[in-house]
């Protein structure tokens, strides 16, 4: 749709140039009557204006049909009325009716309206890039577990409620479900904004589109297709993009009244001049002029631009507008509650404190930790490695690396077997750290 509006705008803009150049009013203002006018120039202007009207004006003409079909005249009705009156009256003038043509006004009006709608559609489609990213989160295949324990790859569309699916390390979860065997860490950052992987075990719910950590598990399918969490998010975003704001609804209502006013005033102008005693062609020219002037160029361009700017800026900052009407009421808010991680903060882990409990220095501890974590894809491990590199600490490659699902990792570094573990691991093994500095950092 964006490409269609772009094509219509540029074609119409190019054809508008000769239409404007051949307009008697423009020639008179520029003093170029002798240079630009020639015998039959009105027919040439008619040909170019006809292309602009039917090709460039088609979105508005078709929109007129849609609005009248729904019995809800709006902006499209007003624009179509203005360009149609200008075109058919000017055509009649070219072929014998006494009066002035309005081809250049017609062409420029179509150009302005096409530009506004092109910008609006471009911004909306730009916001759809976020929607496309959500769609790409879902894998195309799943490992279906049979009754005998064997697995086979099937399209995600073929799995059903109650099926059991194997999710291997590093794979995307194919649909919503519950873990029935195994334990792992799940990265749900793209869905929830929470950068720290969530520990999941038997009985825990998992979301389709999230990324499994370093352990395999078997899940039972609970929701498929449009019932899944991700599908509902996608539908919510799509509905928000198609919704109209209060400003747009107001503009459409204003356009309806302006349409009625334009027709009423135009008709009154025609009747008034006829009653005064002026010829029909003279009266019709004045009536058409009034109806064309009544079309609000600014309204047709300003409203799409407001939508375009608000949508593009919001999408550029990672904000998807769910309800445009609620978004417009945001100016009246006096308090906002945010989820911190991934919203107000970047959600990137790093090294904040190093507390030696033995004889090793802070740099040596960081070197050993970075060496072990360099083989892990866990976000916290990446933060440790990043912290070492920022401090210009060099570290060797480890050997015999092994992940401890949901608890940490172990490896051999410089001939020493090391483990980096979570507080939960310490509690499970009754390992108590009494140093007050560690407790202070842990409570931050």
XYZ file of C-alpha atoms in Angstrom:
444
model
C 0.000 0.000 0.000
C 2.886 2.358 0.755
C 4.420 1.635 -2.648
C 1.057 2.305 -4.307
C 0.656 5.736 -2.686
C 4.286 6.576 -3.473
C 3.856 5.671 -7.150
C 0.613 7.607 -7.486
C 2.121 10.660 -5.790
C 5.235 10.871 -7.981
C 3.348 10.196 -11.228
C 0.759 12.829 -10.321
C 3.433 15.322 -9.275
C 5.272 14.968 -12.598
C 2.040 15.388 -14.579
C 1.014 18.356 -12.430
C 3.937 20.395 -13.798
C 2.510 20.772 -17.349
C -1.007 21.236 -15.931
C 0.197 24.179 -13.831
C 2.358 25.556 -16.656
C -0.639 25.613 -19.021
C -2.986 27.254 -16.505
C -3.961 30.778 -17.720
C -3.871 32.144 -14.162
C -0.312 30.897 -13.558
C 0.854 32.165 -16.951
C -0.631 35.573 -16.171
C 1.028 35.748 -12.743
C 4.416 34.859 -14.231
C 3.972 36.979 -17.364
C 4.564 33.970 -19.609
C 1.348 33.939 -21.639
C 3.129 34.255 -24.979
C 5.865 31.773 -24.099
C 3.659 28.970 -22.741
C 0.276 29.315 -24.452
C -0.461 27.797 -27.863
C -3.427 26.682 -29.941
C -5.072 23.642 -28.395
C -3.205 23.953 -25.082
C -6.461 23.463 -23.170
C -6.810 19.987 -24.683
C -3.256 19.088 -23.659
C -3.980 20.324 -20.140
C -7.187 18.265 -20.153
C -5.283 15.065 -21.035
C -2.700 15.499 -18.260
C -5.356 16.526 -15.718
C -7.474 13.495 -16.645
C -4.582 11.149 -15.862
C -3.992 12.898 -12.533
C -7.705 12.729 -11.702
C -8.273 9.064 -12.521
C -4.850 7.672 -11.528
C -3.825 9.937 -8.658
C -7.354 10.496 -7.401
C -8.405 6.842 -7.496
C -7.772 6.172 -3.744
C -10.165 9.014 -2.904
C -12.754 8.038 -5.518
C -12.772 4.442 -4.267
C -12.835 5.758 -0.696
C -15.950 7.746 -1.615
C -17.675 4.533 -2.633
C -16.655 2.780 0.592
C -17.834 5.628 2.824
C -21.147 6.003 1.027
C -21.609 2.233 1.137
C -21.246 2.365 4.931
C -23.410 5.511 5.054
C -20.607 7.319 6.872
C -19.349 10.154 4.641
C -15.978 11.489 5.791
C -12.689 12.867 4.542
C -12.606 10.719 1.394
C -16.094 11.916 0.460
C -15.103 15.560 0.824
C -11.889 15.170 -1.197
C -13.615 13.135 -3.920
C -16.401 15.715 -4.133
C -13.963 18.603 -4.530
C -11.798 16.969 -7.211
C -14.809 15.573 -9.098
C -16.615 18.917 -9.251
C -13.399 20.612 -10.404
C -12.672 17.950 -13.032
C -16.095 17.605 -14.629
C -16.766 21.353 -14.635
C -13.349 22.062 -16.184
C -13.919 19.326 -18.762
C -17.216 20.955 -19.724
C -15.415 24.299 -20.115
C -12.782 22.740 -22.394
C -15.509 21.359 -24.656
C -17.644 24.478 -24.957
C -19.071 25.707 -21.643
C -18.223 29.331 -20.898
C -16.051 29.664 -17.781
C -12.599 29.111 -16.256
C -10.932 25.709 -15.861
C -9.768 24.454 -12.452
C -7.342 21.794 -13.632
C -4.299 23.135 -11.770
C -6.275 23.431 -8.517
C -7.492 19.868 -9.047
C -3.973 18.493 -9.659
C -2.331 20.259 -6.710
C -5.141 19.187 -4.369
C -4.643 15.540 -5.351
C -0.860 15.869 -4.906
C -1.242 17.298 -1.397
C -3.694 14.628 -0.303
C -1.595 11.806 -1.776
C 1.474 13.128 0.044
C -0.337 13.192 3.381
C -1.705 9.671 3.038
C 1.629 8.335 1.750
C 3.438 9.683 4.825
C 0.761 8.248 7.110
C 0.908 4.787 5.525
C 4.703 4.818 5.544
C 4.790 5.487 9.285
C 2.194 2.821 10.041
C 4.061 0.249 7.959
C 7.270 1.306 9.678
C 5.673 0.426 12.990
C 4.707 -2.916 11.441
C 8.404 -3.837 11.388
C 8.023 -4.532 15.100
C 5.079 -6.766 14.263
C 7.130 -8.662 11.689
C 9.854 -9.258 14.295
C 7.261 -10.809 16.586
C 6.046 -13.105 13.807
C 9.616 -14.259 13.116
C 9.990 -15.363 16.738
C 7.912 -18.471 16.088
C 9.795 -21.520 14.743
C 8.413 -23.402 11.757
C 8.985 -26.938 13.091
C 8.737 -28.831 16.371
C 10.123 -32.146 17.696
C 6.963 -34.157 18.379
C 7.414 -36.915 20.985
C 5.586 -40.155 20.192
C 3.988 -42.605 22.644
C 7.104 -44.800 22.437
C 9.409 -41.885 23.275
C 10.688 -41.395 19.730
C 10.723 -37.934 18.176
C 9.973 -36.685 14.686
C 10.025 -33.205 13.194
C 6.618 -31.832 12.200
C 5.361 -28.372 11.154
C 4.201 -26.300 14.120
C 0.768 -26.089 12.482
C 0.358 -29.863 12.970
C 0.835 -29.968 16.745
C -2.277 -30.012 18.925
C -3.347 -29.476 22.500
C -1.999 -32.284 24.683
C 0.888 -33.257 22.379
C 4.348 -33.596 23.894
C 7.217 -31.710 22.295
C 10.971 -31.918 22.882
C 12.788 -28.586 23.032
C 16.563 -28.842 22.584
C 19.171 -26.397 23.962
C 19.243 -23.079 22.112
C 15.987 -23.721 20.234
C 12.888 -21.555 20.179
C 9.871 -22.930 22.015
C 7.285 -23.789 19.309
C 4.101 -22.947 21.254
C 2.717 -22.293 24.734
C 2.816 -25.218 27.124
C 3.980 -26.723 30.417
C 7.249 -28.508 31.172
C 6.626 -32.164 32.083
C 10.215 -33.421 32.087
C 13.499 -31.574 32.522
C 14.699 -28.214 33.721
C 16.267 -25.251 31.918
C 16.596 -21.488 31.762
C 14.315 -19.686 29.305
C 15.164 -16.370 27.635
C 11.874 -14.449 27.332
C 13.464 -11.039 26.695
C 11.826 -10.496 23.288
C 8.404 -11.210 24.802
C 8.526 -9.742 28.304
C 11.473 -7.331 28.229
C 13.087 -9.212 31.129
C 16.717 -9.782 30.159
C 17.532 -12.305 32.892
C 16.589 -15.842 31.803
C 13.849 -17.412 33.890
C 14.466 -20.754 35.572
C 11.805 -23.268 34.571
C 11.159 -26.802 35.794
C 8.424 -29.429 35.809
C 4.988 -27.836 36.121
C 6.132 -24.384 34.932
C 4.478 -22.628 31.988
C 6.591 -21.677 28.950
C 5.773 -19.213 26.170
C 6.036 -19.975 22.468
C 8.763 -17.899 20.811
C 11.006 -17.798 23.893
C 14.519 -19.259 23.575
C 15.562 -22.326 25.536
C 18.830 -22.247 27.466
C 21.447 -24.942 27.872
C 19.285 -27.958 28.739
C 16.674 -29.963 26.858
C 13.180 -30.477 28.236
C 9.864 -32.008 27.234
C 6.718 -29.885 27.313
C 3.021 -30.554 26.946
C 1.224 -28.278 24.481
C -1.427 -26.121 26.161
C -2.239 -23.511 23.484
C -1.747 -23.397 19.710
C -2.332 -21.007 16.819
C -4.229 -17.853 17.658
C -4.619 -18.883 21.321
C -0.920 -18.468 22.132
C 0.484 -15.534 24.063
C 2.557 -14.326 21.102
C -0.378 -14.585 18.672
C -2.483 -12.461 21.008
C 0.271 -9.835 21.240
C 0.532 -9.740 17.440
C -3.238 -9.370 17.099
C -3.249 -6.591 19.699
C -0.569 -4.657 17.788
C -2.364 -5.173 14.472
C -5.655 -3.947 15.945
C -3.910 -0.896 17.381
C -2.470 -0.006 13.980
C -5.910 -0.220 12.385
C -7.631 1.799 15.107
C -8.504 5.463 14.698
C -7.670 8.129 17.230
C -10.106 10.638 18.669
C -8.507 13.302 16.468
C -9.058 11.216 13.331
C -12.676 10.536 14.284
C -13.175 14.250 14.907
C -11.620 15.080 11.529
C -13.954 12.622 9.787
C -16.981 14.117 11.530
C -15.784 17.588 10.553
C -15.327 16.392 6.975
C -18.927 15.166 6.947
C -20.230 18.564 8.010
C -17.896 20.348 5.602
C -19.240 18.148 2.794
C -22.801 19.119 3.678
C -21.797 22.774 4.002
C -19.920 22.736 0.674
C -22.890 21.253 -1.186
C -25.363 23.560 0.561
C -23.357 26.747 0.067
C -22.465 25.808 -3.509
C -26.104 25.170 -4.341
C -27.141 28.396 -2.600
C -24.527 30.313 -4.594
C -25.851 28.890 -7.858
C -29.469 29.710 -6.991
C -28.610 33.191 -5.703
C -26.779 34.245 -8.879
C -29.563 32.825 -11.035
C -32.184 34.763 -9.051
C -30.145 37.940 -9.458
C -30.389 37.411 -13.190
C -26.922 36.181 -14.111
C -26.467 33.572 -16.881
C -26.293 29.898 -15.901
C -22.623 29.499 -16.890
C -21.680 32.546 -14.780
C -23.645 31.214 -11.776
C -22.250 27.684 -12.141
C -18.661 28.951 -12.214
C -19.178 30.762 -8.887
C -20.858 27.736 -7.336
C -18.014 25.429 -8.359
C -15.445 27.909 -7.024
C -17.146 27.936 -3.623
C -17.286 24.127 -3.447
C -13.589 23.747 -4.321
C -12.531 26.363 -1.777
C -14.580 24.563 0.894
C -12.301 21.495 0.711
C -9.879 21.788 3.684
C -6.417 21.088 2.267
C -4.861 21.637 5.704
C -7.215 19.187 7.430
C -6.544 16.483 4.864
C -2.776 16.865 5.275
C -2.413 17.744 8.965
C -4.273 14.776 10.453
C -2.250 12.103 8.565
C 0.965 13.929 9.491
C 0.067 13.912 13.186
C -0.604 10.171 13.027
C 2.612 9.610 11.062
C 4.859 11.529 13.428
C 3.392 10.031 16.619
C 3.517 6.490 15.219
C 7.071 6.692 13.851
C 8.536 8.337 16.959
C 6.816 5.826 19.247
C 7.896 2.813 17.183
C 11.455 4.171 16.977
C 11.572 4.168 20.784
C 10.134 0.680 21.121
C 6.647 1.836 22.095
C 3.698 0.113 20.413
C 0.494 2.133 20.756
C -2.336 -0.185 21.792
C -5.098 2.440 21.912
C -4.697 5.739 20.053
C -7.465 7.381 22.043
C -5.767 6.464 25.320
C -2.447 7.629 23.853
C -3.915 11.059 23.147
C -5.141 11.281 26.743
C -1.566 10.754 27.919
C -1.080 14.508 28.206
C -3.350 14.456 31.285
C -1.341 11.810 33.173
C 0.381 12.809 36.421
C 1.912 9.411 37.306
C 3.240 6.494 35.239
C 4.236 3.031 36.493
C 7.048 1.351 34.522
C 8.588 -2.084 34.570
C 12.234 -1.272 35.251
C 14.279 -3.924 33.448
C 14.342 -3.487 29.702
C 12.179 -0.358 29.896
C 13.981 2.192 32.038
C 17.231 0.238 31.958
C 18.976 -1.526 29.083
C 18.785 -4.954 30.675
C 22.505 -5.579 30.076
C 24.437 -7.291 32.851
C 27.899 -6.175 33.934
C 30.423 -6.376 36.756
C 29.674 -3.881 39.554
C 31.672 -5.277 42.501
C 34.449 -7.815 43.068
C 34.860 -8.997 46.690
C 37.858 -11.309 47.317
C 37.295 -13.707 50.235
C 40.753 -15.246 50.012
C 44.264 -14.371 48.893
C 43.494 -13.840 45.205
C 43.292 -10.256 43.889
C 40.225 -8.707 42.260
C 41.886 -8.843 38.830
C 42.798 -12.517 39.234
C 39.246 -13.408 40.285
C 37.827 -11.542 37.295
C 40.313 -13.290 34.977
C 39.258 -16.743 36.196
C 35.561 -15.896 36.099
C 35.753 -14.423 32.588
C 37.662 -17.470 31.354
C 34.991 -19.852 32.628
C 32.055 -17.712 31.454
C 33.534 -17.172 27.978
C 32.079 -20.532 26.920
C 28.553 -19.727 28.122
C 25.779 -17.927 26.228
C 23.980 -16.861 29.398
C 23.421 -13.049 29.602
C 25.102 -12.887 33.028
C 28.108 -14.767 31.631
C 28.297 -12.296 28.752
C 28.240 -9.468 31.309
C 31.203 -10.963 33.191
C 33.218 -11.347 29.979
C 32.324 -7.795 28.934
C 33.427 -6.505 32.345
C 36.822 -8.185 31.979
C 37.365 -6.748 28.511
C 36.372 -3.267 29.652
C 39.038 -3.534 32.376
C 41.588 -4.811 29.814
C 41.895 -8.136 31.693
C 43.158 -10.965 29.472
C 41.930 -14.488 30.172
C 42.726 -17.975 28.791
C 40.306 -20.407 27.166
C 38.832 -22.955 29.612
C 38.532 -26.706 29.158
C 35.936 -29.288 30.209
C 33.216 -26.643 30.308
C 29.842 -27.832 31.604
C 26.673 -25.896 32.313
C 24.804 -26.479 35.581
C 21.182 -25.896 34.436
C 19.596 -23.022 36.286
C 22.473 -22.787 38.737
C 25.721 -21.833 36.944
C 28.643 -23.473 35.157
C 31.949 -25.217 35.782
C 35.214 -25.654 33.851
C 38.944 -26.147 34.258
C 41.063 -22.959 34.100
C 44.853 -23.036 34.601
C 44.511 -26.613 35.856
C 41.999 -25.616 38.525
C 38.381 -26.825 38.473
C 36.160 -23.819 39.052
C 32.464 -23.268 39.524
C 30.461 -20.079 39.190
C 27.095 -20.600 40.847
C 23.955 -18.756 41.891
C 22.797 -18.038 45.466
C 20.248 -20.832 44.972
C 23.068 -23.337 44.424
C 24.713 -22.240 47.674
C 21.480 -22.699 49.607
C 20.875 -26.143 48.094
C 24.347 -27.263 49.229
C 24.169 -25.575 52.654
C 27.034 -23.214 51.806
C 26.750 -20.066 53.926
C 28.652 -16.846 53.181
C 28.898 -14.734 56.320
C 30.830 -11.793 54.886
C 28.662 -8.688 55.316
C 30.008 -7.158 52.083
C 28.599 -10.046 50.051
C 25.187 -9.689 51.690
C 25.176 -5.953 50.980
C 25.929 -6.478 47.288
C 23.379 -9.308 47.031
C 20.648 -7.044 48.422
C 21.290 -4.258 45.876
